[in-house]
Coordinates of C-alpha atoms in Angstrom, one line a residue:
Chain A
X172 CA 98.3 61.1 60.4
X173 CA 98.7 58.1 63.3
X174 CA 101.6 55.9 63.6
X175 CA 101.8 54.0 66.3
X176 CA 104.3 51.0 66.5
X177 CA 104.6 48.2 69.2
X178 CA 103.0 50.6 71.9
X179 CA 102.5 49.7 75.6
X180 CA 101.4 51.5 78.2
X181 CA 100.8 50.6 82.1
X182 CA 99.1 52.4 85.6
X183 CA 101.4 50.4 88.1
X184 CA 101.7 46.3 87.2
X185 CA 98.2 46.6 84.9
X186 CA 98.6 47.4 81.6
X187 CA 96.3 49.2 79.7
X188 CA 97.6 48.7 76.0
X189 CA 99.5 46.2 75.2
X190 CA 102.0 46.0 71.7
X191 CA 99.6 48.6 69.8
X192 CA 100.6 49.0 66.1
X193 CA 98.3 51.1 63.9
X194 CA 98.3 53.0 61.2
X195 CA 95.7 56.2 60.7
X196 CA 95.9 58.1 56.8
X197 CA 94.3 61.5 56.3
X198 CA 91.2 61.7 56.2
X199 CA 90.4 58.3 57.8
X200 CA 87.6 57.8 60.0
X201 CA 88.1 55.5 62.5
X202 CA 86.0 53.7 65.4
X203 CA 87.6 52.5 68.0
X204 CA 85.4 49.5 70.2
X205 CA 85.4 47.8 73.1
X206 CA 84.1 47.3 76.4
X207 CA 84.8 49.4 79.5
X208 CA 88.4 49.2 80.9
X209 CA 89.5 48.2 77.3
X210 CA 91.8 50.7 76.9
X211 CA 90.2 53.5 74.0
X212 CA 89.9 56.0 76.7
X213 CA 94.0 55.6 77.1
X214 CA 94.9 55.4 73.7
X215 CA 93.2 58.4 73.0
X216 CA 94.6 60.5 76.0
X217 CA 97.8 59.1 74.5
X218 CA 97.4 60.5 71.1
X219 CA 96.5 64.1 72.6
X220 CA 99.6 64.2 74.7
X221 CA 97.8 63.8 78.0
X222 CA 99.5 60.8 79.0
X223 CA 103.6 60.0 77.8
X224 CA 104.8 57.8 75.8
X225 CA 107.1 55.3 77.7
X226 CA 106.9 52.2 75.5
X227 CA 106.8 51.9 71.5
X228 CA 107.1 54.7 69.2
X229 CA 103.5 57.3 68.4
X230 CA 103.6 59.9 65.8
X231 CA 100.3 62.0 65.7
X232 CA 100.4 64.5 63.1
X233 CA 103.8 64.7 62.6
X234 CA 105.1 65.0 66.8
X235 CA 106.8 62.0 67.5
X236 CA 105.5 61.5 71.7
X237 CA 107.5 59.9 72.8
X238 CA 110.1 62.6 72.2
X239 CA 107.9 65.5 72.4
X240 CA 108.8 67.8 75.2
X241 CA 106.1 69.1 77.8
X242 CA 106.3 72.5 76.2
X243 CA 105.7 71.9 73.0
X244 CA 102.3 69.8 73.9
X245 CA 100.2 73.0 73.1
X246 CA 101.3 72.6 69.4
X247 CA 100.6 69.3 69.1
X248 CA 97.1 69.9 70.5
X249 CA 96.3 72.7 68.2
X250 CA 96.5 70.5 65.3
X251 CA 94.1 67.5 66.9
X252 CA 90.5 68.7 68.2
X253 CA 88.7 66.3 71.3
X254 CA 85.6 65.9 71.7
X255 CA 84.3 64.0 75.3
X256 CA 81.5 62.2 76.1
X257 CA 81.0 64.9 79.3
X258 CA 81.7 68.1 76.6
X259 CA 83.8 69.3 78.7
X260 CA 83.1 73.0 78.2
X261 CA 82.7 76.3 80.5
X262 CA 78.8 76.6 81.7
X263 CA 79.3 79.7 82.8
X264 CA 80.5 81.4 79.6
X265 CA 78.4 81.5 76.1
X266 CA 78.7 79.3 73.2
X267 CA 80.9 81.9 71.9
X268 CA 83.5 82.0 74.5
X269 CA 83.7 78.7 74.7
X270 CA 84.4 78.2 70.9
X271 CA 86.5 81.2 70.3
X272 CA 88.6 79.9 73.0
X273 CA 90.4 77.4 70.4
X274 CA 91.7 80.4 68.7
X275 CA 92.1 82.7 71.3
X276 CA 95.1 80.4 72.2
X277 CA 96.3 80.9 68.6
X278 CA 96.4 84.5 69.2
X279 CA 94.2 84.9 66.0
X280 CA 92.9 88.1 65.7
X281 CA 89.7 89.5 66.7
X282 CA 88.1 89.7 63.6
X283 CA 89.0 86.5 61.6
X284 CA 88.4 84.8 64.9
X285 CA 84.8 86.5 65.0
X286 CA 84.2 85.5 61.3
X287 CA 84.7 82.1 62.2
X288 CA 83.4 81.1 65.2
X289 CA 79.8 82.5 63.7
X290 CA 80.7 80.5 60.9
X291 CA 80.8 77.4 62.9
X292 CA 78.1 78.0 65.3
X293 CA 75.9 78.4 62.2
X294 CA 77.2 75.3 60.7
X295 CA 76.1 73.6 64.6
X296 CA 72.6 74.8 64.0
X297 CA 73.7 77.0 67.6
X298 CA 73.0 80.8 65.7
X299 CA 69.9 82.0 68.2
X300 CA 72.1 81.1 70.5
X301 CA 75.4 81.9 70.5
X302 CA 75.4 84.7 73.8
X303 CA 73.6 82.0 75.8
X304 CA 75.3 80.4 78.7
X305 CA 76.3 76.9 78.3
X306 CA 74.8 75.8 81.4
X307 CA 71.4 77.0 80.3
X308 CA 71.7 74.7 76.8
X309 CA 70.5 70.9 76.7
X310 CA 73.2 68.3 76.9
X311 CA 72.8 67.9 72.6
X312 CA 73.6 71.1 72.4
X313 CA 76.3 71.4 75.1
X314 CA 77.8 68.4 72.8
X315 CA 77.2 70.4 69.5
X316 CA 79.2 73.7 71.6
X317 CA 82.1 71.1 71.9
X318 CA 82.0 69.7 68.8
X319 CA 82.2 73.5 67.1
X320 CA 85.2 73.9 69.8
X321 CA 86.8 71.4 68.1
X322 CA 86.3 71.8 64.7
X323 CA 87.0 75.7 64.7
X324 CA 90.4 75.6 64.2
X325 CA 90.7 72.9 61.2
X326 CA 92.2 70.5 63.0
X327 CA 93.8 67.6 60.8
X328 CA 92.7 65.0 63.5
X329 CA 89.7 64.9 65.8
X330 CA 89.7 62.7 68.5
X331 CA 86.5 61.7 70.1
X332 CA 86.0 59.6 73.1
X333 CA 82.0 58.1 73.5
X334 CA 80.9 61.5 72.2
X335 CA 77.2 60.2 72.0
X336 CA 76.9 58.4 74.8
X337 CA 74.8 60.4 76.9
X338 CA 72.8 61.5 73.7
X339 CA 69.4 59.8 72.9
X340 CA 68.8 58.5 69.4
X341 CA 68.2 61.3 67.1
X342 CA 71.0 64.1 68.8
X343 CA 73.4 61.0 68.4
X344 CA 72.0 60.9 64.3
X345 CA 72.8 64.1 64.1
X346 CA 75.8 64.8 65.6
X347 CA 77.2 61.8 63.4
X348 CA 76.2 63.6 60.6
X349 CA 77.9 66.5 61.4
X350 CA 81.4 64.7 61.9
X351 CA 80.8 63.3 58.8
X352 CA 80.2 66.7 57.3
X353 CA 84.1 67.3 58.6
X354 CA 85.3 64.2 57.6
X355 CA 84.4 64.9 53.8
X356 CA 86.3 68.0 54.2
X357 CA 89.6 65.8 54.8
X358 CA 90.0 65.8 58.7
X359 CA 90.8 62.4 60.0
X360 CA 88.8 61.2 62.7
X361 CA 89.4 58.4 65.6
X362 CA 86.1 57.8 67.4
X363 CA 85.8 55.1 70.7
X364 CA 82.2 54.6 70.9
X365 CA 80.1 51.7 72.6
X366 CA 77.0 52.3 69.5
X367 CA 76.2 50.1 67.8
X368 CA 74.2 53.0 65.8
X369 CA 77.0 55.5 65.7
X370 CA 78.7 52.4 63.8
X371 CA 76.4 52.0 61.2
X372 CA 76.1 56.0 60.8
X373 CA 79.3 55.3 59.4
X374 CA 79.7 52.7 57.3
X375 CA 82.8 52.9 55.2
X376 CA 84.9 53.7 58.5
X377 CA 87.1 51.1 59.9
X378 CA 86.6 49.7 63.0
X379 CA 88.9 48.5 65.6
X380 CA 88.2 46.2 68.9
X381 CA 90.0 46.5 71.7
X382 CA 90.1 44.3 74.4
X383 CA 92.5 44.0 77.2
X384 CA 94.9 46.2 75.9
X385 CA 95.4 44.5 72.3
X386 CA 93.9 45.6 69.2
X387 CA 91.9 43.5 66.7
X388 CA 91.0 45.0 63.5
X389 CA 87.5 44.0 62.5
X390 CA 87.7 45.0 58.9
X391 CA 90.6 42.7 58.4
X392 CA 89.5 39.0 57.2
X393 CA 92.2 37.8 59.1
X394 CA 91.4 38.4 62.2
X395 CA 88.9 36.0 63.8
X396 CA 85.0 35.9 63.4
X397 CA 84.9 35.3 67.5
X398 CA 86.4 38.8 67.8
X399 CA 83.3 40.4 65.9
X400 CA 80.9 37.9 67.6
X401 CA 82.1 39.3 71.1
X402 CA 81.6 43.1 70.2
X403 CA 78.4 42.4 68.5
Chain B
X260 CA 100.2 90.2 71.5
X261 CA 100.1 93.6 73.4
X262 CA 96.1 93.5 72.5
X263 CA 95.9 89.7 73.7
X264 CA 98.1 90.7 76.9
X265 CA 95.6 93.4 77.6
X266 CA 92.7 90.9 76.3
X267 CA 93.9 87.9 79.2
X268 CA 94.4 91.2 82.0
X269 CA 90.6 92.0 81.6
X270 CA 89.7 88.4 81.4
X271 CA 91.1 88.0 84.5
X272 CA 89.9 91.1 86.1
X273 CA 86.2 90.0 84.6
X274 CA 86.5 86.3 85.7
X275 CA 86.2 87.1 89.6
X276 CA 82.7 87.7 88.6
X277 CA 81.9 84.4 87.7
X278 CA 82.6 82.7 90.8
X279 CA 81.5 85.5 92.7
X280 CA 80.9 84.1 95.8
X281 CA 83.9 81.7 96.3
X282 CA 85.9 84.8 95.2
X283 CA 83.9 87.1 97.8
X284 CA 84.7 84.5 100.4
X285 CA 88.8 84.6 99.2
X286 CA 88.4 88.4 99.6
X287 CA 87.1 88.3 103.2
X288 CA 89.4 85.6 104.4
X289 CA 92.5 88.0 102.9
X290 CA 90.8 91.2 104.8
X291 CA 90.9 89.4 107.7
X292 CA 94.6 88.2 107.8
X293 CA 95.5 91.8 106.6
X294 CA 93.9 93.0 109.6
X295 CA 95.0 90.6 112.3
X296 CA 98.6 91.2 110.9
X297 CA 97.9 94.4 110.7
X298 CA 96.9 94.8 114.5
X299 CA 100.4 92.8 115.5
X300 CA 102.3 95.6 113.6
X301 CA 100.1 98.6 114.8
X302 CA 101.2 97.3 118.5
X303 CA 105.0 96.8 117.9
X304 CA 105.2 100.3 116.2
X305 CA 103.0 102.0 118.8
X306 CA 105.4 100.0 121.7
X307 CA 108.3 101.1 119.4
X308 CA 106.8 104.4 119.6
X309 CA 106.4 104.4 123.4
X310 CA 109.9 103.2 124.4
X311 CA 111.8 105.5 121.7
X312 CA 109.8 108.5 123.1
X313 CA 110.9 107.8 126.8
X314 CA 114.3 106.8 125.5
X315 CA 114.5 110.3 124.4
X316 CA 113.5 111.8 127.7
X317 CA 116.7 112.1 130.5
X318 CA 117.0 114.8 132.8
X319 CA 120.5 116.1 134.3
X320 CA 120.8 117.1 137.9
X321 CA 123.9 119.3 137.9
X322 CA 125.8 121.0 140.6
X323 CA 128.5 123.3 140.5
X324 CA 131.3 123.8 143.3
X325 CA 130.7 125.7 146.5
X326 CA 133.0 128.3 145.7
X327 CA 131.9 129.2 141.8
X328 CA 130.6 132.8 141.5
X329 CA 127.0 133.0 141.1
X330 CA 127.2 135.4 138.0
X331 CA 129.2 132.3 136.3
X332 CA 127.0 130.0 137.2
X333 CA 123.6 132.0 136.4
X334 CA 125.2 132.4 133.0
X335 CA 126.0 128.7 132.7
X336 CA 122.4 127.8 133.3
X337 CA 121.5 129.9 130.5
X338 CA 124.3 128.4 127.7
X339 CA 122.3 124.7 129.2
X340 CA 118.6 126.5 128.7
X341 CA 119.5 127.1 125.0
X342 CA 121.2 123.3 124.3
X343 CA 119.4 121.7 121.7
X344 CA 116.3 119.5 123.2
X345 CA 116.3 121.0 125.9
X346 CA 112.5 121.3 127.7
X347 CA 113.0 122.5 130.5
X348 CA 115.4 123.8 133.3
X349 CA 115.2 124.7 136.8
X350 CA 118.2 126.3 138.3
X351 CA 118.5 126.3 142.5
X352 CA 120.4 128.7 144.4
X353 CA 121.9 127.5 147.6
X354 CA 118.9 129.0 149.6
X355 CA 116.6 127.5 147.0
X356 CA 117.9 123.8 147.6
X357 CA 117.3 124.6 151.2
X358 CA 113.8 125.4 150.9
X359 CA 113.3 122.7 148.7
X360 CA 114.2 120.5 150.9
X361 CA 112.4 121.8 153.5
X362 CA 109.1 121.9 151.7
X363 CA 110.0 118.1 150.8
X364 CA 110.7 117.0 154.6
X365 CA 107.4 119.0 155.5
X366 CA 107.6 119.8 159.4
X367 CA 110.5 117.7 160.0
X368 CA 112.2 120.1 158.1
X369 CA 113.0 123.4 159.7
X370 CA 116.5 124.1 158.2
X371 CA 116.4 127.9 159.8
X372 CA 119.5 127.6 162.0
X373 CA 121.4 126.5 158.6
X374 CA 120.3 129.7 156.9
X375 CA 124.0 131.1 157.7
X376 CA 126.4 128.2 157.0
X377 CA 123.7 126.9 154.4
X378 CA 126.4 124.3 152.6
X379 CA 124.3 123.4 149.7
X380 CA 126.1 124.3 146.4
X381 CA 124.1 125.6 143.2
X382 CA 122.7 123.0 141.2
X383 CA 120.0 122.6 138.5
X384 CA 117.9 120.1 136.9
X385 CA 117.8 120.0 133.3
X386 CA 115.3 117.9 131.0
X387 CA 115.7 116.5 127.7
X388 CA 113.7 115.4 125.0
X389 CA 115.5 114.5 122.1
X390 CA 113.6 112.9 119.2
X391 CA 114.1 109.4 118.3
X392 CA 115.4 111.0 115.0
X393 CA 118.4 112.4 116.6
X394 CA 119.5 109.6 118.9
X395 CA 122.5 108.3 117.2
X396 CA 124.8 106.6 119.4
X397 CA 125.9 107.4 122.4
X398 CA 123.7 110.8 122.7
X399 CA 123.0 111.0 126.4
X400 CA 126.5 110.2 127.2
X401 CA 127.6 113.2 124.7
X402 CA 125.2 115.9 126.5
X403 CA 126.8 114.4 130.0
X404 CA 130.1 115.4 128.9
X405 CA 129.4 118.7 127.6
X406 CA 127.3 119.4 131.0
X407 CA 130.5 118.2 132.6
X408 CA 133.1 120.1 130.9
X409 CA 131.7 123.4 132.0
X410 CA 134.1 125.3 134.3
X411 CA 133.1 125.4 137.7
X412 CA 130.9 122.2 137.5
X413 CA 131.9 119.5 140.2
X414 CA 129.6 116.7 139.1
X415 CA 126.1 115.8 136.6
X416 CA 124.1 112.6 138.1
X417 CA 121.5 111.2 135.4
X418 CA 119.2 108.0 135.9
X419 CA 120.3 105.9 132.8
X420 CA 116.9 103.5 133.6
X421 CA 115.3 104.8 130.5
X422 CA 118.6 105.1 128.4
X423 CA 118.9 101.7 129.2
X424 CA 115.4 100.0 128.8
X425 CA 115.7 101.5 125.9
X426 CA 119.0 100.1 124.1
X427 CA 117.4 97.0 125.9
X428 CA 114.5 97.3 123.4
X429 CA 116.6 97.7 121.0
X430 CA 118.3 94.5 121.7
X431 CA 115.1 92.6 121.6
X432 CA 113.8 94.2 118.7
X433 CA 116.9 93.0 116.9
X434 CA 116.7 89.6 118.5
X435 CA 113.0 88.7 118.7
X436 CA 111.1 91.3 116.6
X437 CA 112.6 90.6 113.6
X438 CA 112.1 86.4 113.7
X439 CA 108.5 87.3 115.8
X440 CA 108.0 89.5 112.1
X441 CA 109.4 86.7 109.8
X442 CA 106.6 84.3 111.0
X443 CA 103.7 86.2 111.1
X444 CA 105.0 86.7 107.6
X445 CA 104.7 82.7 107.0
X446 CA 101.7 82.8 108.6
X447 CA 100.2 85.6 106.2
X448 CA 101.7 83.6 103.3
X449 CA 100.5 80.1 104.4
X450 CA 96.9 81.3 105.3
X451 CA 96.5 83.9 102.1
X452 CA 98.1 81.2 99.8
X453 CA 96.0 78.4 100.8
X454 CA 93.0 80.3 100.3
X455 CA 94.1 81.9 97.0
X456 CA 95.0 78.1 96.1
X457 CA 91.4 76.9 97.6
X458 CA 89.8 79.5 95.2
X459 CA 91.3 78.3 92.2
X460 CA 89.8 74.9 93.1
X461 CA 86.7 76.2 91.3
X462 CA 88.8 76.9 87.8
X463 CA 90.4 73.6 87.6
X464 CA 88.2 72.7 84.6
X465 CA 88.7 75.8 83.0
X466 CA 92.0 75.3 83.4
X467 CA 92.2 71.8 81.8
X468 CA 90.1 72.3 79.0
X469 CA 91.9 75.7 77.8
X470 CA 95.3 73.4 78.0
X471 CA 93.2 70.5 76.1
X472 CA 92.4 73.5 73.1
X473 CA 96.8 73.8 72.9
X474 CA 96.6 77.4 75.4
X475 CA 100.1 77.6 76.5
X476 CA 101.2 78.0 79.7
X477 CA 101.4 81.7 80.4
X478 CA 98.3 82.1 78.5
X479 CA 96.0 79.9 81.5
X480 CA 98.1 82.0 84.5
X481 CA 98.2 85.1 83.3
X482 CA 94.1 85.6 83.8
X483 CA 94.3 83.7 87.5
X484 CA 97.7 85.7 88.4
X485 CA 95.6 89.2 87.5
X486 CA 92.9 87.8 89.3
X487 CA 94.8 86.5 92.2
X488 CA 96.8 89.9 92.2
X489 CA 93.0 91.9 92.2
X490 CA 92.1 90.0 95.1
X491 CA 94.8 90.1 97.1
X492 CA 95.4 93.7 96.8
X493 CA 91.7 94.8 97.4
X494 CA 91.9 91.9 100.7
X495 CA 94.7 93.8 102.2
X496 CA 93.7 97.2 101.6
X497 CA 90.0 96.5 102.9
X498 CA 92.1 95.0 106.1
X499 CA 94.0 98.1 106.1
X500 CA 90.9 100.4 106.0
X501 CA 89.6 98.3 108.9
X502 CA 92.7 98.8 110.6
X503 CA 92.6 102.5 110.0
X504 CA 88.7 102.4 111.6
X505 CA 90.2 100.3 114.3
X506 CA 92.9 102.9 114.9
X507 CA 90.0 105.5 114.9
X508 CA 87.8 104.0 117.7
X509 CA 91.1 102.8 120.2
X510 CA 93.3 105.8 119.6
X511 CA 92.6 107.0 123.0
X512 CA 91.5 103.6 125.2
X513 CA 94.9 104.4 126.7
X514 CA 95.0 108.0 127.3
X515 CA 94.3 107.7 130.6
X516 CA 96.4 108.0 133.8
X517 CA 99.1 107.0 134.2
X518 CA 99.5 105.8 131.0
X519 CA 98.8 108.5 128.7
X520 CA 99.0 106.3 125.5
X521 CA 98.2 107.7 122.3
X522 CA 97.9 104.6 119.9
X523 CA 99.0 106.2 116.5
X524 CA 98.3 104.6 112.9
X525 CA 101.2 102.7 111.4
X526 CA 103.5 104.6 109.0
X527 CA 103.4 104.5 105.5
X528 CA 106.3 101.7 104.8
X529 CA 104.8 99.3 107.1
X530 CA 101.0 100.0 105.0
X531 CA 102.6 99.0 101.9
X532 CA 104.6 96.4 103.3
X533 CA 101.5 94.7 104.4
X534 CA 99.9 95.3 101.2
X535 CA 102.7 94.5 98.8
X536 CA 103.6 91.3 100.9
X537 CA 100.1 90.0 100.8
X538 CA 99.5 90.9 96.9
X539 CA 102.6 89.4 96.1
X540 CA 101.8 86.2 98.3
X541 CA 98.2 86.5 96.1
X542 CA 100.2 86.4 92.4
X543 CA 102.4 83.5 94.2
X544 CA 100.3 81.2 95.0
X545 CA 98.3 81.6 91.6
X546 CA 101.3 81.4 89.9
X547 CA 101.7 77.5 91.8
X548 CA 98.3 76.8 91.9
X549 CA 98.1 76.2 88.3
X550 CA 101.3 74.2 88.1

């Protein structure tokens, strides 16, 4: 789903990631860790096309980045869902809007498009609400409208950066359940998070620590007990 | 795709009511350019108006040799009283030049002893108004000629002041009105696309998150063109009703002596000039606003 091999990537003389080589299957789920200014936020705006791919080699669903052309971005990006820590959705239009928007783009038609998004707003627990204004819905909710945005369109990779992070305990429980609930369906999922909870909601995933641009896998014997020490 | 195209259309229409103030604002601010621009074109048509009006007016003073017969000339002044554009004619006998002058020199001007050896010749003064329609080149010198040509005629004087301040108008209009028009144009364009650009300010997350979802280009502008496009051409033709209200309450500030200025409403190509230039300037800077 995720190759990437021996990739760098700089803003001016610092550089953000450093030699990166990683390998995501199907239906993977993935944490990514690490303190602030670690570089998950970039890796992940790198893997949805946001930022290019100067240095190294990235394949994400089958688009290789670092030849992918600017117009072809859009497709790459209908096969990967995001997910931010901010939602980043509309306030001003309904739940709705803001989730049939995924497959508006598509040009799906009306119907199959209605059939779904109801589908997945009932799956987000959102039903009584799904003509309501996002700016009128609590930030769990604004999250759980983003998450549905994402999710509508079966992507094969969902990308999430801090998703929970300005969730208290129990939205964050929940929400974890529900990318779980996607994951078992088969869609791959590469999650930077700061939690230690949102960790342990997920136990079999494999986590990966970042720090200073380089990558450390923590599920790897090999790599040292210091590394895990740090993060923890 | 022809339902999505009409789909995006209405979503574009519709979305100017979700910002509706910062959109209300974008509509005033294009009213108001319309109208200023509008007000610089209303006075270089109505000055247009003025100078192609007066260019059109020339009169003739003719006079015809001393020894022409009278039943000649009376019949000449008739072939000139039924030339085309021709207002008005006054023809003057010998005796009738006299008195005229006499009535112009007042008391000073007792001509009696010349009543005998009176050696004024028959003349007339003839006045033309010749629409700015028919003024192709050259048109007061053609009517001099014909006026000069006629038998028995010794000369034709005419005052080519207006002639003149007119093909001088026409000069400047060729020299300055056209670059004076090209950057009010810039203006229009700099001030409306700003502002249409300023108003998008307030979609920049829409537009971000529907390219985050995989929306392809023309699928984000086509909404903000449609909307850019409904605001500019409702801006410029609420400027252009103000105009017209404008028009309505001034028409006659001038009338007065001795300028008897009518100030007339702009014709139709310069209303959808000023409309079509500022919509198009609207779908524009939409179009770069997204880029």
């Amino acid at each position: 789903m995720v190759e990437l091999k021996h990739l760098s990537y700089n803003f001016g003389s610092h550089w953000a990631l450093k030699d990166i080589n990683l390998s995501v299957g199907k239906g993977e789920f993935l944490f990514l860790t690490g303190h602030s200014g670690a570089g998950k936020t970039t890796l992940l705006r790198l893997l949805y096309g946001a930022l290019p791919v100067s240095r190294g080699r990235a394949t994400v669903a089958g688009f290789d980045l670092h030849r992918l052309k600017r117009r072809y971005v859009p497709q790459l990006r209908r096969r990967v869902g995001v997910v931010f820590q901010d939602f980043k959705i509309l306030p001003r239009r309904t739940v709705f809007d803001n989730v049939a928007m995924a497959l508006e783009v598509r040009g799906m038609a009306r119907s199959p498009l209605e059939r779904r998004v109801r589908a997945i707003i009932r799956a987000m627990g959102l039903e009584t609400k799904s003509y309501t204004q996002c700016e009128r819905l609590s930030g769990g909710e604004q999250q759980r409208v983003a998450i549905a945005r994402s999710m509508v369109s079966n992507p094969e990779l969902i990308l999430a950066d801090e998703p929970t992070g300005n969730l208290d305990f129990g939205l964050t429980m929940h929400l974890m359940k529900i990318f779980k609930q996607f994951h078992t369906y088969g869609t791959s999922v590469i999650m930077a998070t700061h939690s230690r909870e949102v960790l342990e909601a997920v136990p079999e995933a494999r986590v990966l620590h970042l720090e200073n641009g380089r990558i450390h896998d923590l599920n790897k014997p090999d790599d040292t007990e210091d590394d895990i020490e740090e993060f923890e | 795709m022809i339902g999505q195209f009409f789909r995006l259309t209405g979503r574009g229409l519709g979305d100017i009511l979700i910002h509706p103030w910062a959109h209300l604002l974008t509509l005033v601010a294009v009213a108001m350019v319309s109208l200023l621009a509008g007000f610089v074109l209303l006075g270089l048509h109505n000055v247009n108006m003025q100078l192609m009006k007066s260019r059109g007016e020339v009169q003739f003073q003719i006079y015809w040799k001393t020894d022409t017969d009278p039943k000649i000339i009376e019949s000449q002044w008739e072939a000139v009283g039924s030339m085309d554009h021709l207002v008005d004619i006054k023809g003057f006998t010998p005796q009738d030049a006299l008195l005229e002058l006499a009535d112009t020199l007042g008391e000073a001007g007792d001509f009696g002893w010349l009543k005998e050896t009176n050696p004024l010749p028959f003349s007339a003064l003839a006045s033309f108004a010749v629409p700015p329609s028919s003024q192709q080149e050259g048109w007061a010198a053609g009517i001099l000629t014909k006026l000069k040509s006629m038998p028995g005629v010794e000369k034709v004087n005419y005052s080519p002041l207006q002639e003149d301040l007119a093909h001088g108008w026409k000069l400047i209009s060729k020299a300055v009105i056209w670059p004076v028009i090209g950057f009010l144009g810039l203006v229009v364009a700099m001030v409306v696309g700003n502002t249409m650009r300023l108003s998008l300010l307030t979609r920049n997350d829409e537009i971000e998150i529907l390219a985050l979802v995989g929306a392809k280009p023309w699928f984000i502008r086509w909404p903000l063109i449609t909307g850019g496009m409904a605001l500019g051409l409702t801006g410029s033709m609420a400027g252009l009703g103000l105009l017209k209200l404008a028009q309505n309450t001034l028409a006659d500030i001038l009338n007065i002596p001795p300028l008897f200025i009518h100030i007339n409403f702009m014709p139709m190509e310069y209303c959808i000039a000023l409309v079509g230039g500022i919509t198009l300037v609207a779908i524009v800077s939409s179009w770069v606003a997204v880029r």
